[in-house]
């Protein structure tokens, strides 16, 4: 069953912006594995949710910190909504 949490949903919003090439580059910027086995191209938020489902809570928190550092404008806008 999918683990839905507010921090994961914020990360979905932060990490599903742009073209697929930009999203792949963003994943690399925050040290998040690109998962070809999850069929990227089938929906950006869906893909990112599936990637995040495999991560434990401590990894999600560390990823959130990296995202704030790499994409402060996206994180700020997403957190305000």
Short mmCIF file of C-alpha atoms in Angstrom, two decimals:
data_model
loop_
_atom_site.label_atom_id
_atom_site.label_comp_id
_atom_site.label_asym_id
_atom_site.label_seq_id
_atom_site.Cartn_x
_atom_site.Cartn_y
_atom_site.Cartn_z
CA UNK A 1 0.00 0.00 0.00
CA UNK A 2 1.24 3.50 -0.83
CA UNK A 3 2.58 5.60 2.00
CA UNK A 4 0.96 9.00 1.71
CA UNK A 5 2.30 11.77 3.88
CA UNK A 6 2.38 15.53 3.56
CA UNK A 7 6.15 15.63 3.10
CA UNK A 8 5.97 13.04 0.32
CA UNK A 9 3.25 15.04 -1.46
CA UNK A 10 5.36 18.21 -1.20
CA UNK A 11 8.27 16.28 -2.71
CA UNK A 12 6.04 15.06 -5.54
CA UNK A 13 5.21 18.69 -6.34
CA UNK A 14 8.85 19.76 -6.16
CA UNK A 15 10.23 16.85 -8.19
CA UNK A 16 7.64 16.63 -10.98
CA UNK A 17 8.24 20.06 -12.53
CA UNK A 18 9.31 20.48 -16.15
CA UNK A 19 10.02 18.11 -18.99
CA UNK A 20 10.96 14.50 -18.42
CA UNK A 21 14.60 15.40 -19.17
CA UNK A 22 14.50 18.19 -16.57
CA UNK A 23 12.88 15.90 -14.02
CA UNK A 24 15.55 13.27 -14.60
CA UNK A 25 18.28 15.92 -14.16
CA UNK A 26 16.58 17.16 -10.97
CA UNK A 27 16.53 13.62 -9.58
CA UNK A 28 20.28 13.39 -10.14
CA UNK A 29 20.81 16.82 -8.52
CA UNK A 30 19.22 15.57 -5.29
CA UNK A 31 20.82 12.11 -5.46
CA UNK A 32 17.56 10.32 -6.19
CA UNK A 33 17.79 7.22 -8.36
CA UNK A 34 16.10 7.35 -11.75
CA UNK A 35 13.88 4.27 -12.00
CA UNK A 36 13.40 3.07 -15.58
CA UNK A 37 11.60 0.04 -14.14
CA UNK A 38 8.75 2.36 -13.07
CA UNK A 39 8.12 3.44 -16.67
CA UNK A 40 8.80 7.17 -16.57
CA UNK A 41 6.63 8.86 -19.15
CA UNK A 42 3.37 7.53 -17.77
CA UNK A 43 2.59 10.60 -15.67
CA UNK A 44 5.06 12.81 -13.83
CA UNK A 45 3.43 12.95 -10.36
CA UNK A 46 2.57 9.24 -10.58
CA UNK A 47 6.17 8.35 -11.40
CA UNK A 48 7.61 10.50 -8.59
CA UNK A 49 5.10 9.04 -6.08
CA UNK A 50 6.18 5.54 -7.03
CA UNK A 51 9.86 6.44 -6.64
CA UNK A 52 9.20 7.94 -3.21
CA UNK A 53 7.13 4.94 -2.04
CA UNK A 54 10.27 2.82 -1.99
CA UNK A 55 12.07 5.20 0.40
CA UNK A 56 11.99 4.98 4.18
CA UNK A 57 11.07 7.98 6.30
CA UNK A 58 14.66 8.92 7.20
CA UNK A 59 15.61 8.95 3.51
CA UNK A 60 12.55 11.09 2.70
CA UNK A 61 13.59 13.66 5.33
CA UNK A 62 17.15 13.77 3.97
CA UNK A 63 15.78 14.12 0.43
CA UNK A 64 13.54 16.98 1.55
CA UNK A 65 16.56 18.82 2.95
CA UNK A 66 18.42 18.35 -0.35
CA UNK A 67 15.41 19.60 -2.31
CA UNK A 68 15.15 22.74 -0.18
CA UNK A 69 18.85 23.37 -0.84
CA UNK A 70 18.65 22.70 -4.59
CA UNK A 71 15.20 24.13 -5.35
CA UNK A 72 14.43 26.71 -2.66
CA UNK A 73 11.95 28.61 -4.83
CA UNK A 74 9.93 25.47 -5.67
CA UNK A 75 9.95 24.25 -2.09
CA UNK A 76 8.84 27.65 -0.75
CA UNK A 77 5.97 27.94 -3.24
CA UNK A 78 4.84 24.38 -2.62
CA UNK A 79 4.94 24.75 1.17
CA UNK A 80 2.91 27.98 1.00
CA UNK A 81 0.07 26.30 -0.93
#
